[in-house]
Amino acid sequence: MHFSIPETEVRSGENGATYVAYNIHVNGVLHCRVRYSQLLGLHEQIKKEYGNNVVPAFPPKKIFTLTPAEVEQRREQLEKYMQAVRQDPLLGTSEMFNSFLRKAQQETQQIPTEEVALDICLSNGQKVTVNILTSDQTEDVLEAVASKLDLPDDLVGYFSLFLVREGVDGGLTFVRKLQEFELPYVSITSLRSSEFHILLRKSYWDMAYDSDVMENRVGLNLLYAQTVSDIERGWILVNKDQHRQLKSLQEKGSKKEFIRLGQTLKYFGYIKFDPCITDFPEKGCHVIVSAGNNELNFHVKLPNEQMKEGSFKVTRMRCWRVTSSQVPVANGTANPCSSAKCEVKLELAFEYLMSKDRLQWVTITSPQAIMMSICLQSMVDELMVKKSGGSIKKMLRKRHNGSIHRSDSQQAVKSPPLLDSPDPNREQMVKLSTKLSSVSLRGISASNSANDISGNDFHGNYAFEGIGDDDL
């Protein structure tokens, strides 16, 4: 997840005195608004709990009122601090940090803690209404949905809640996977738009785990509904003969056979992203990216209108990073951005082993860049579990059994982050074993301009499948 503090506001307190508020954005969207004193309080708590050696540097107090230049300097320092805490594998997943963000989110949106009804969408268009507290965090809401559907506890971890936007044409845009530091009701309410929904969808990539889910009636129905939906949306490719077979199985009510046939089809289990821009194989190419089967699949439209397709395997990615920059909204001016005239530009760049001795950066410019990064990280997480001989089912059950339930609505499940990035002050390249045996792949989240991405135009053949893993 990408944390930033792109702006400040001067606001009035309860006693009429003014103060500077720092707007914390996650993935380019406002999450909460906090004062310096609140962040200082968090810092002191972290120091007390984890010690001075673990905690990143925090901007010092000032005796006198800050000048505009000093406010800007503090904003930059606090942004680096928040990024460093989030990227630390210990601090960034701590209940202390997540609880702070949830409370700040609720206070910013001025939503009191009370019982409410929240609609959760299923893949077939149906909605499940759950009664929750406005202060319930993501895991609480997921468990409430599972309970309403009668989904067994040991299968809850196979599913996640996603924030999606539905277009007027019925198209579905995945905005993000809801995280442990946010309150789903507050997140969806703050958007103030009927286009946004919370969707329940499976959160694993290896179709071998479908067998676990299909053992249960509810799990089978959820997976069946998702498969049908993905076929109807054109995310899964089906020819006429396959369509006839699927229709026959559907008429017979043979859901397991329907899913098993779906597993043989191209792009089964993939998430399809909105059209965006890439610099591969040429700069400025329009591309449709899909994530699944441990790869990013590209459908590229070249400048000469020719269409090309290829896949980038996650096992051949040396590293990746997400960068954001403030760019002016097209208004004919070249003035620096202001909060009203600026938008966030997100880019995902990964270094790929094109041939045995040649690495190359490939860049995707998309508002969904961080969602793509989260997909990559979760694919690697699964590969690491499989490589170590572990069981994702046991891992998920252990996580579920260790969760903290809603006896205290401000508590959350302590789970590892999907995007685990190193301290930005350290080396900005994270190497991995090509066999994924000794080190996990980690994304790099940075607030710097993306201009430092080194990548030349690719003039060779558009082919990624020519080298097997044994060549790495």
Short mmCIF file of C-alpha atoms in Angstrom, two decimals:
data_model
loop_
_atom_site.label_atom_id
_atom_site.label_comp_id
_atom_site.label_asym_id
_atom_site.label_seq_id
_atom_site.Cartn_x
_atom_site.Cartn_y
_atom_site.Cartn_z
CA MET A 1 0.00 0.00 0.00
CA HIS A 2 1.27 3.46 -0.86
CA PHE A 3 1.18 6.01 1.96
CA SER A 4 1.63 9.71 1.28
CA ILE A 5 0.89 13.10 2.80
CA PRO A 6 0.55 15.24 -0.33
CA GLU A 7 -1.10 18.22 1.35
CA THR A 8 -1.86 20.09 4.55
CA GLU A 9 -4.86 22.09 5.69
CA VAL A 10 -5.31 24.87 8.23
CA ARG A 11 -8.34 23.97 10.32
CA SER A 12 -10.10 25.32 13.38
CA GLY A 13 -10.23 23.41 16.65
CA GLU A 14 -13.05 23.23 19.19
CA ASN A 15 -11.76 26.33 21.00
CA GLY A 16 -11.54 28.32 17.77
CA ALA A 17 -7.76 28.12 17.53
CA THR A 18 -6.29 27.05 14.21
CA TYR A 19 -3.95 24.13 13.63
CA VAL A 20 -2.25 22.40 10.71
CA ALA A 21 -3.82 19.10 9.63
CA TYR A 22 -1.83 16.56 7.64
CA ASN A 23 -3.87 14.60 5.10
CA ILE A 24 -2.74 10.97 4.94
CA HIS A 25 -3.52 9.36 1.59
CA VAL A 26 -3.48 5.63 0.87
CA ASN A 27 -3.15 4.70 -2.80
CA GLY A 28 -3.76 8.33 -3.74
CA VAL A 29 -7.06 8.59 -1.81
CA LEU A 30 -7.60 10.47 1.45
CA HIS A 31 -7.68 8.02 4.36
CA CYS A 32 -7.54 10.33 7.36
CA ARG A 33 -6.63 13.80 8.58
CA VAL A 34 -4.35 14.06 11.64
CA ARG A 35 -2.50 16.64 13.71
CA TYR A 36 1.20 16.59 14.44
CA SER A 37 0.45 15.87 18.10
CA GLN A 38 -1.50 12.72 17.16
CA LEU A 39 1.39 11.36 15.11
CA LEU A 40 3.80 12.29 17.91
CA GLY A 41 1.60 10.31 20.33
CA LEU A 42 1.75 7.30 18.00
CA HIS A 43 5.52 7.66 17.77
CA GLU A 44 5.90 7.71 21.55
CA GLN A 45 3.73 4.59 21.83
CA ILE A 46 5.81 2.77 19.24
CA LYS A 47 9.04 3.76 20.99
CA LYS A 48 7.71 2.49 24.30
CA GLU A 49 6.59 -0.80 22.81
CA TYR A 50 9.41 -1.56 20.38
CA GLY A 51 12.36 0.54 21.51
CA ASN A 52 14.33 3.41 19.98
CA ASN A 53 16.39 1.18 17.70
CA VAL A 54 13.37 0.06 15.69
CA VAL A 55 11.52 3.34 15.30
CA PRO A 56 12.36 5.65 12.36
CA ALA A 57 13.29 9.29 12.90
CA PHE A 58 10.45 11.64 13.79
CA PRO A 59 10.44 15.40 13.06
CA PRO A 60 11.18 17.36 16.26
CA LYS A 61 8.83 19.70 18.09
CA LYS A 62 9.06 23.43 17.48
CA ILE A 63 8.63 26.08 20.15
CA PHE A 64 7.35 28.81 17.87
CA THR A 65 4.65 28.83 15.21
CA LEU A 66 5.88 27.22 12.01
CA THR A 67 6.47 29.24 8.88
CA PRO A 68 4.97 27.95 5.60
CA ALA A 69 8.39 26.62 4.62
CA GLU A 70 8.70 24.78 7.95
CA VAL A 71 5.20 23.32 7.56
CA GLU A 72 6.21 21.97 4.15
CA GLN A 73 9.42 20.53 5.58
CA ARG A 74 7.48 18.83 8.38
CA ARG A 75 4.96 17.46 5.87
CA GLU A 76 7.78 15.81 3.92
CA GLN A 77 9.34 14.42 7.10
CA LEU A 78 6.02 13.02 8.36
CA GLU A 79 5.36 11.42 4.99
CA LYS A 80 8.72 9.65 5.11
CA TYR A 81 7.99 8.60 8.69
CA MET A 82 4.61 7.08 7.80
CA GLN A 83 6.12 5.25 4.84
CA ALA A 84 8.97 3.91 6.95
CA VAL A 85 6.61 2.63 9.66
CA ARG A 86 4.28 0.98 7.15
CA GLN A 87 7.15 -0.65 5.28
CA ASP A 88 8.68 -2.09 8.44
CA PRO A 89 7.52 -5.74 8.66
CA LEU A 90 7.08 -5.44 12.44
CA LEU A 91 5.67 -1.93 12.87
CA GLY A 92 3.59 -1.84 9.70
CA THR A 93 1.50 -4.86 10.73
CA SER A 94 1.26 -3.98 14.41
CA GLU A 95 -2.13 -3.56 16.03
CA MET A 96 -0.90 -0.25 17.42
CA PHE A 97 -0.35 1.23 13.96
CA ASN A 98 -3.47 -0.26 12.39
CA SER A 99 -5.68 0.80 15.29
CA PHE A 100 -4.34 4.36 15.02
CA LEU A 101 -5.25 4.50 11.32
CA ARG A 102 -8.73 3.06 11.87
CA LYS A 103 -9.52 5.50 14.66
CA ALA A 104 -8.19 8.44 12.64
CA GLN A 105 -10.26 7.34 9.62
CA GLN A 106 -13.41 7.24 11.71
CA GLU A 107 -12.73 10.62 13.32
CA THR A 108 -11.93 12.25 9.98
CA GLN A 109 -15.23 11.13 8.45
CA GLN A 110 -17.05 12.02 11.69
CA ILE A 111 -18.96 8.74 11.77
CA PRO A 112 -19.94 7.69 15.32
CA THR A 113 -19.73 4.09 16.47
CA GLU A 114 -23.16 2.56 16.01
CA GLU A 115 -24.85 -0.49 14.56
CA VAL A 116 -25.49 -0.32 10.82
CA ALA A 117 -26.45 -2.55 7.91
CA LEU A 118 -23.79 -3.00 5.22
CA ASP A 119 -24.36 -4.55 1.81
CA ILE A 120 -21.70 -6.93 0.48
CA CYS A 121 -21.96 -7.93 -3.18
CA LEU A 122 -21.45 -11.45 -4.50
CA SER A 123 -20.14 -12.25 -7.96
CA ASN A 124 -23.61 -13.14 -9.26
CA GLY A 125 -24.97 -9.68 -8.44
CA GLN A 126 -26.73 -10.72 -5.25
CA LYS A 127 -26.16 -8.80 -2.04
CA VAL A 128 -25.63 -10.02 1.49
CA THR A 129 -26.64 -7.55 4.18
CA VAL A 130 -24.74 -7.84 7.45
CA ASN A 131 -25.35 -6.01 10.71
CA ILE A 132 -22.07 -4.59 11.97
CA LEU A 133 -20.61 -1.67 13.88
CA THR A 134 -19.31 1.31 11.95
CA SER A 135 -16.04 0.75 13.82
CA ASP A 136 -15.67 -2.88 12.71
CA GLN A 137 -12.45 -3.51 10.79
CA THR A 138 -12.08 -5.56 7.63
CA GLU A 139 -11.64 -8.99 9.24
CA ASP A 140 -14.71 -8.45 11.42
CA VAL A 141 -16.85 -7.65 8.39
CA LEU A 142 -15.47 -10.63 6.45
CA GLU A 143 -16.33 -12.93 9.34
CA ALA A 144 -19.82 -11.42 9.57
CA VAL A 145 -20.38 -12.14 5.86
CA ALA A 146 -19.09 -15.69 6.26
CA SER A 147 -21.41 -16.24 9.21
CA LYS A 148 -24.39 -14.91 7.26
CA LEU A 149 -23.57 -17.23 4.34
CA ASP A 150 -22.79 -20.17 6.66
CA LEU A 151 -19.26 -20.44 5.25
CA PRO A 152 -17.09 -22.59 7.57
CA ASP A 153 -14.38 -20.90 9.61
CA ASP A 154 -11.57 -22.79 7.90
CA LEU A 155 -12.63 -21.41 4.50
CA VAL A 156 -12.99 -17.76 5.50
CA GLY A 157 -9.33 -17.05 4.74
CA TYR A 158 -9.77 -18.18 1.13
CA PHE A 159 -11.89 -15.08 0.48
CA SER A 160 -11.35 -11.35 0.80
CA LEU A 161 -13.32 -8.13 0.51
CA PHE A 162 -12.52 -5.89 -2.46
CA LEU A 163 -13.52 -2.31 -3.14
CA VAL A 164 -14.81 -2.19 -6.72
CA ARG A 165 -16.38 0.40 -8.99
CA GLU A 166 -19.12 -0.61 -11.41
CA GLY A 167 -19.33 1.38 -14.63
CA VAL A 168 -22.49 2.36 -16.47
CA ASP A 169 -21.67 -0.35 -19.02
CA GLY A 170 -21.48 -2.98 -16.29
CA GLY A 171 -17.68 -3.06 -16.33
CA LEU A 172 -15.96 -3.81 -13.04
CA THR A 173 -12.88 -1.96 -11.81
CA PHE A 174 -10.94 -3.39 -8.87
CA VAL A 175 -9.88 -0.41 -6.76
CA ARG A 176 -8.17 -2.27 -3.94
CA LYS A 177 -8.35 -5.13 -1.50
CA LEU A 178 -9.68 -3.86 1.82
CA GLN A 179 -6.90 -3.77 4.39
CA GLU A 180 -6.52 -4.41 8.10
CA PHE A 181 -6.06 -0.70 8.88
CA GLU A 182 -9.42 0.45 7.52
CA LEU A 183 -13.09 0.30 8.43
CA PRO A 184 -15.10 -1.00 5.45
CA TYR A 185 -18.28 0.89 6.34
CA VAL A 186 -16.39 4.16 6.70
CA SER A 187 -14.40 3.51 3.51
CA ILE A 188 -17.47 2.90 1.35
CA THR A 189 -19.54 5.65 2.96
CA SER A 190 -16.85 8.29 2.55
CA LEU A 191 -16.83 7.76 -1.24
CA ARG A 192 -20.40 9.06 -1.45
CA SER A 193 -21.05 7.33 -4.75
CA SER A 194 -23.37 4.47 -5.69
CA GLU A 195 -20.77 3.30 -8.24
CA PHE A 196 -18.63 1.77 -5.48
CA HIS A 197 -19.37 -1.57 -3.85
CA ILE A 198 -17.68 -4.07 -1.57
CA LEU A 199 -17.29 -7.42 -3.33
CA LEU A 200 -16.59 -10.85 -1.85
CA ARG A 201 -14.19 -12.81 -4.06
CA LYS A 202 -11.65 -15.59 -3.65
CA SER A 203 -8.21 -14.27 -2.71
CA TYR A 204 -5.86 -17.04 -3.86
CA TRP A 205 -4.36 -17.78 -7.27
CA ASP A 206 -3.47 -21.48 -7.40
CA MET A 207 -6.52 -23.32 -8.74
CA ALA A 208 -5.42 -26.39 -6.78
CA TYR A 209 -7.02 -24.70 -3.74
CA ASP A 210 -10.37 -24.70 -5.53
CA SER A 211 -10.74 -28.31 -4.39
CA ASP A 212 -10.68 -27.20 -0.74
CA VAL A 213 -13.38 -24.61 -1.39
CA MET A 214 -15.58 -26.97 -3.44
CA GLU A 215 -15.72 -29.47 -0.58
CA ASN A 216 -18.24 -27.15 1.07
CA ARG A 217 -21.65 -26.30 -0.39
CA VAL A 218 -21.36 -22.55 0.27
CA GLY A 219 -17.79 -22.41 -0.97
CA LEU A 220 -18.83 -24.28 -4.12
CA ASN A 221 -21.66 -21.81 -4.77
CA LEU A 222 -19.37 -18.81 -4.31
CA LEU A 223 -16.72 -20.20 -6.63
CA TYR A 224 -19.35 -21.20 -9.19
CA ALA A 225 -20.89 -17.72 -9.15
CA GLN A 226 -17.46 -16.13 -9.65
CA THR A 227 -16.66 -18.45 -12.56
CA VAL A 228 -19.98 -17.71 -14.27
CA SER A 229 -19.48 -13.96 -13.74
CA ASP A 230 -15.94 -13.99 -15.15
CA ILE A 231 -17.13 -15.86 -18.24
CA GLU A 232 -20.03 -13.46 -18.76
CA ARG A 233 -17.71 -10.46 -18.45
CA GLY A 234 -15.37 -11.95 -21.02
CA TRP A 235 -12.53 -12.29 -18.51
CA ILE A 236 -12.39 -16.04 -19.26
CA LEU A 237 -12.14 -16.87 -22.97
CA VAL A 238 -14.67 -19.41 -24.27
CA ASN A 239 -15.12 -20.74 -27.82
CA LYS A 240 -18.44 -21.97 -29.23
CA ASP A 241 -17.88 -25.62 -28.37
CA GLN A 242 -16.81 -24.79 -24.81
CA HIS A 243 -19.77 -22.46 -24.44
CA ARG A 244 -22.09 -25.28 -25.47
CA GLN A 245 -20.52 -27.64 -22.91
CA LEU A 246 -20.75 -25.04 -20.16
CA LYS A 247 -24.38 -24.31 -20.92
CA SER A 248 -25.17 -28.02 -20.77
CA LEU A 249 -23.47 -28.39 -17.38
CA GLN A 250 -25.26 -25.30 -16.11
CA GLU A 251 -28.64 -26.69 -17.16
CA LYS A 252 -27.87 -29.95 -15.34
CA GLY A 253 -26.81 -28.07 -12.21
CA SER A 254 -23.36 -29.69 -12.38
CA LYS A 255 -21.47 -26.90 -10.62
CA LYS A 256 -18.28 -28.83 -9.86
CA GLU A 257 -17.99 -30.04 -13.45
CA PHE A 258 -18.70 -26.50 -14.65
CA ILE A 259 -15.83 -25.15 -12.53
CA ARG A 260 -13.47 -27.94 -13.59
CA LEU A 261 -14.16 -27.17 -17.23
CA GLY A 262 -13.65 -23.50 -16.45
CA GLN A 263 -10.24 -24.33 -14.99
CA THR A 264 -9.12 -25.55 -18.42
CA LEU A 265 -10.06 -22.25 -20.09
CA LYS A 266 -7.73 -19.35 -20.76
CA TYR A 267 -7.59 -16.71 -18.01
CA PHE A 268 -9.51 -18.73 -15.42
CA GLY A 269 -9.05 -17.02 -12.04
CA TYR A 270 -7.44 -13.89 -13.51
CA ILE A 271 -8.27 -10.33 -12.49
CA LYS A 272 -8.60 -8.01 -15.46
CA PHE A 273 -7.58 -4.38 -15.11
CA ASP A 274 -8.78 -1.31 -16.95
CA PRO A 275 -6.98 -0.24 -20.16
CA CYS A 276 -3.76 1.62 -19.38
CA ILE A 277 -0.35 2.56 -20.82
CA THR A 278 2.95 0.66 -20.98
CA ASP A 279 6.41 1.30 -22.37
CA PHE A 280 6.75 -2.27 -23.63
CA PRO A 281 7.50 -3.16 -26.35
CA GLU A 282 7.34 0.55 -27.28
CA LYS A 283 6.65 3.67 -25.25
CA GLY A 284 3.08 4.86 -25.13
CA CYS A 285 1.45 1.54 -26.03
CA HIS A 286 -2.11 0.93 -24.91
CA VAL A 287 -2.39 -2.29 -22.93
CA ILE A 288 -4.90 -4.41 -21.04
CA VAL A 289 -3.23 -6.14 -18.11
CA SER A 290 -4.58 -9.25 -16.40
CA ALA A 291 -3.15 -10.92 -13.28
CA GLY A 292 -3.30 -14.66 -12.65
CA ASN A 293 -1.43 -17.98 -12.93
CA ASN A 294 1.68 -16.36 -11.40
CA GLU A 295 1.99 -13.85 -14.23
CA LEU A 296 0.95 -10.50 -15.63
CA ASN A 297 -0.60 -10.96 -19.05
CA PHE A 298 -0.36 -8.16 -21.61
CA HIS A 299 -2.69 -7.44 -24.53
CA VAL A 300 -0.81 -4.62 -26.24
CA LYS A 301 -1.95 -2.37 -29.06
CA LEU A 302 1.11 -1.17 -30.96
CA PRO A 303 1.29 2.27 -32.61
CA ASN A 304 0.69 0.56 -35.98
CA GLU A 305 -2.63 -0.81 -34.60
CA GLN A 306 -1.21 -4.34 -34.45
CA MET A 307 -2.26 -6.38 -31.40
CA LYS A 308 0.27 -8.46 -29.46
CA GLU A 309 -0.05 -10.71 -26.42
CA GLY A 310 2.53 -11.95 -23.97
CA SER A 311 3.02 -12.85 -20.32
CA PHE A 312 5.53 -11.85 -17.66
CA LYS A 313 6.09 -14.63 -15.11
CA VAL A 314 6.50 -13.52 -11.51
CA THR A 315 9.37 -16.01 -11.08
CA ARG A 316 11.35 -14.04 -13.68
CA MET A 317 10.84 -10.64 -12.05
CA ARG A 318 13.95 -9.50 -10.22
CA CYS A 319 12.07 -6.79 -8.32
CA TRP A 320 9.31 -4.26 -8.75
CA ARG A 321 8.33 -0.87 -7.40
CA VAL A 322 5.34 1.42 -7.31
CA THR A 323 5.95 5.13 -7.73
CA SER A 324 3.61 8.08 -7.50
CA SER A 325 3.94 11.65 -8.63
CA GLN A 326 1.75 14.71 -8.62
CA VAL A 327 0.88 15.83 -12.15
CA PRO A 328 -1.18 18.85 -13.23
CA VAL A 329 -4.67 18.23 -14.55
CA ALA A 330 -4.66 19.15 -18.24
CA ASN A 331 -5.44 22.85 -18.13
CA GLY A 332 -2.88 24.34 -20.45
CA THR A 333 -0.58 25.48 -17.67
CA ALA A 334 2.75 24.29 -16.42
CA ASN A 335 2.37 25.69 -12.92
CA PRO A 336 3.21 23.52 -9.91
CA CYS A 337 0.36 21.41 -8.62
CA SER A 338 -2.08 22.66 -6.10
CA SER A 339 -4.51 20.41 -4.27
CA ALA A 340 -7.32 21.51 -6.58
CA LYS A 341 -5.44 21.20 -9.86
CA CYS A 342 -3.40 18.09 -9.34
CA GLU A 343 -3.88 14.35 -9.64
CA VAL A 344 -1.77 11.39 -8.59
CA LYS A 345 0.01 9.44 -11.31
CA LEU A 346 0.78 5.85 -10.33
CA GLU A 347 3.24 3.55 -12.07
CA LEU A 348 4.21 -0.07 -11.54
CA ALA A 349 7.68 -0.93 -12.86
CA PHE A 350 9.31 -4.35 -12.70
CA GLU A 351 12.72 -5.58 -13.79
CA TYR A 352 12.29 -8.67 -15.94
CA LEU A 353 14.69 -11.34 -17.13
CA MET A 354 14.04 -11.11 -20.87
CA SER A 355 16.81 -13.57 -21.71
CA LYS A 356 19.47 -15.43 -19.76
CA ASP A 357 21.74 -12.41 -19.36
CA ARG A 358 19.44 -9.47 -20.07
CA LEU A 359 17.27 -7.66 -17.55
CA GLN A 360 14.91 -4.87 -18.59
CA TRP A 361 12.53 -2.54 -16.80
CA VAL A 362 8.89 -2.64 -17.91
CA THR A 363 6.58 0.14 -16.75
CA ILE A 364 2.78 0.22 -16.48
CA THR A 365 1.06 3.57 -15.90
CA SER A 366 -2.31 2.90 -14.29
CA PRO A 367 -4.50 4.09 -11.38
CA GLN A 368 -4.60 0.38 -10.45
CA ALA A 369 -0.79 0.08 -10.19
CA ILE A 370 -0.89 -0.68 -6.47
CA MET A 371 -3.63 -3.28 -6.92
CA MET A 372 -1.39 -4.92 -9.52
CA SER A 373 1.50 -4.85 -7.05
CA ILE A 374 -0.63 -6.46 -4.36
CA CYS A 375 -1.54 -9.22 -6.82
CA LEU A 376 2.14 -9.84 -7.53
CA GLN A 377 2.97 -10.00 -3.84
CA SER A 378 0.16 -12.42 -3.06
CA MET A 379 1.28 -14.68 -5.92
CA VAL A 380 4.78 -14.76 -4.44
CA ASP A 381 3.38 -15.46 -0.97
CA GLU A 382 1.62 -18.55 -2.33
CA LEU A 383 4.72 -19.71 -4.19
CA MET A 384 6.81 -19.37 -1.03
CA VAL A 385 4.33 -21.41 1.01
CA LYS A 386 4.26 -24.09 -1.66
CA LYS A 387 8.05 -24.05 -2.04
CA SER A 388 8.55 -24.59 1.69
CA GLY A 389 6.17 -27.53 1.67
CA GLY A 390 3.58 -25.69 3.72
CA SER A 391 -0.17 -25.74 3.30
CA ILE A 392 -2.10 -22.58 2.58
CA LYS A 393 -5.12 -24.18 4.23
CA LYS A 394 -3.23 -24.70 7.47
CA MET A 395 -1.76 -21.21 7.26
CA LEU A 396 -5.18 -19.65 6.79
CA ARG A 397 -6.70 -21.71 9.59
CA LYS A 398 -3.89 -20.70 11.94
CA ARG A 399 -4.45 -17.06 11.04
CA HIS A 400 -8.18 -17.39 11.60
CA ASN A 401 -7.88 -19.18 14.93
CA GLY A 402 -5.46 -16.53 16.13
CA SER A 403 -7.74 -13.65 15.23
CA ILE A 404 -9.27 -11.29 17.77
CA HIS A 405 -13.02 -11.16 17.45
CA ARG A 406 -15.36 -8.23 17.86
CA SER A 407 -15.36 -8.16 21.65
CA ASP A 408 -13.36 -4.99 21.14
CA SER A 409 -14.28 -3.30 17.87
CA GLN A 410 -11.01 -1.41 17.77
CA GLN A 411 -8.94 -4.59 17.65
CA ALA A 412 -7.86 -6.24 14.44
CA VAL A 413 -6.35 -9.42 13.11
CA LYS A 414 -2.58 -9.32 12.94
CA SER A 415 -1.79 -10.61 9.47
CA PRO A 416 1.26 -10.16 7.24
CA PRO A 417 1.05 -7.36 4.67
CA LEU A 418 0.63 -8.22 1.03
CA LEU A 419 3.01 -5.47 0.02
CA ASP A 420 6.03 -5.71 2.28
CA SER A 421 8.52 -3.05 1.26
CA PRO A 422 11.92 -2.22 2.70
CA ASP A 423 12.92 1.01 4.33
CA PRO A 424 13.18 3.59 1.49
CA ASN A 425 16.47 4.80 2.94
CA ARG A 426 18.04 1.41 2.28
CA GLU A 427 19.07 -0.11 -1.01
CA GLN A 428 16.24 0.40 -3.49
CA MET A 429 16.60 -2.97 -5.23
CA VAL A 430 15.38 -6.20 -3.72
CA LYS A 431 16.90 -9.25 -5.36
CA LEU A 432 15.33 -12.66 -5.17
CA SER A 433 16.43 -16.17 -5.85
CA THR A 434 15.14 -17.21 -9.23
CA LYS A 435 13.95 -20.38 -7.56
CA LEU A 436 12.18 -18.46 -4.77
CA SER A 437 14.06 -20.59 -2.25
CA SER A 438 15.88 -18.23 0.05
CA VAL A 439 14.22 -14.85 -0.09
CA SER A 440 10.74 -13.59 -0.82
CA LEU A 441 10.08 -11.05 -3.51
CA ARG A 442 9.17 -7.68 -2.17
CA GLY A 443 7.66 -4.70 -3.90
CA ILE A 444 9.16 -1.25 -3.44
CA SER A 445 6.84 1.59 -2.57
CA ALA A 446 8.25 5.05 -3.09
CA SER A 447 6.88 8.57 -3.27
CA ASN A 448 9.59 9.75 -5.62
CA SER A 449 8.96 10.77 -9.17
CA ALA A 450 8.96 7.83 -11.54
CA ASN A 451 11.41 9.59 -13.84
CA ASP A 452 14.33 7.61 -12.46
CA ILE A 453 13.04 4.35 -13.92
CA SER A 454 15.66 3.18 -16.37
CA GLY A 455 14.22 1.33 -19.31
CA ASN A 456 15.03 1.44 -22.99
CA ASP A 457 12.60 0.65 -25.78
CA PHE A 458 12.42 -3.03 -26.53
CA HIS A 459 13.16 -3.72 -30.20
CA GLY A 460 13.41 -7.51 -30.16
CA ASN A 461 10.70 -10.07 -30.66
CA TYR A 462 7.66 -9.80 -28.44
CA ALA A 463 8.07 -13.16 -26.74
CA PHE A 464 8.40 -14.07 -23.09
CA GLU A 465 8.02 -17.84 -23.07
CA GLY A 466 11.33 -18.81 -24.66
CA ILE A 467 13.26 -19.45 -21.47
CA GLY A 468 12.45 -22.06 -18.90
CA ASP A 469 13.07 -21.67 -15.18
CA ASP A 470 16.07 -24.01 -15.46
CA ASP A 471 17.79 -21.36 -17.58
CA LEU A 472 17.61 -18.76 -14.84
#
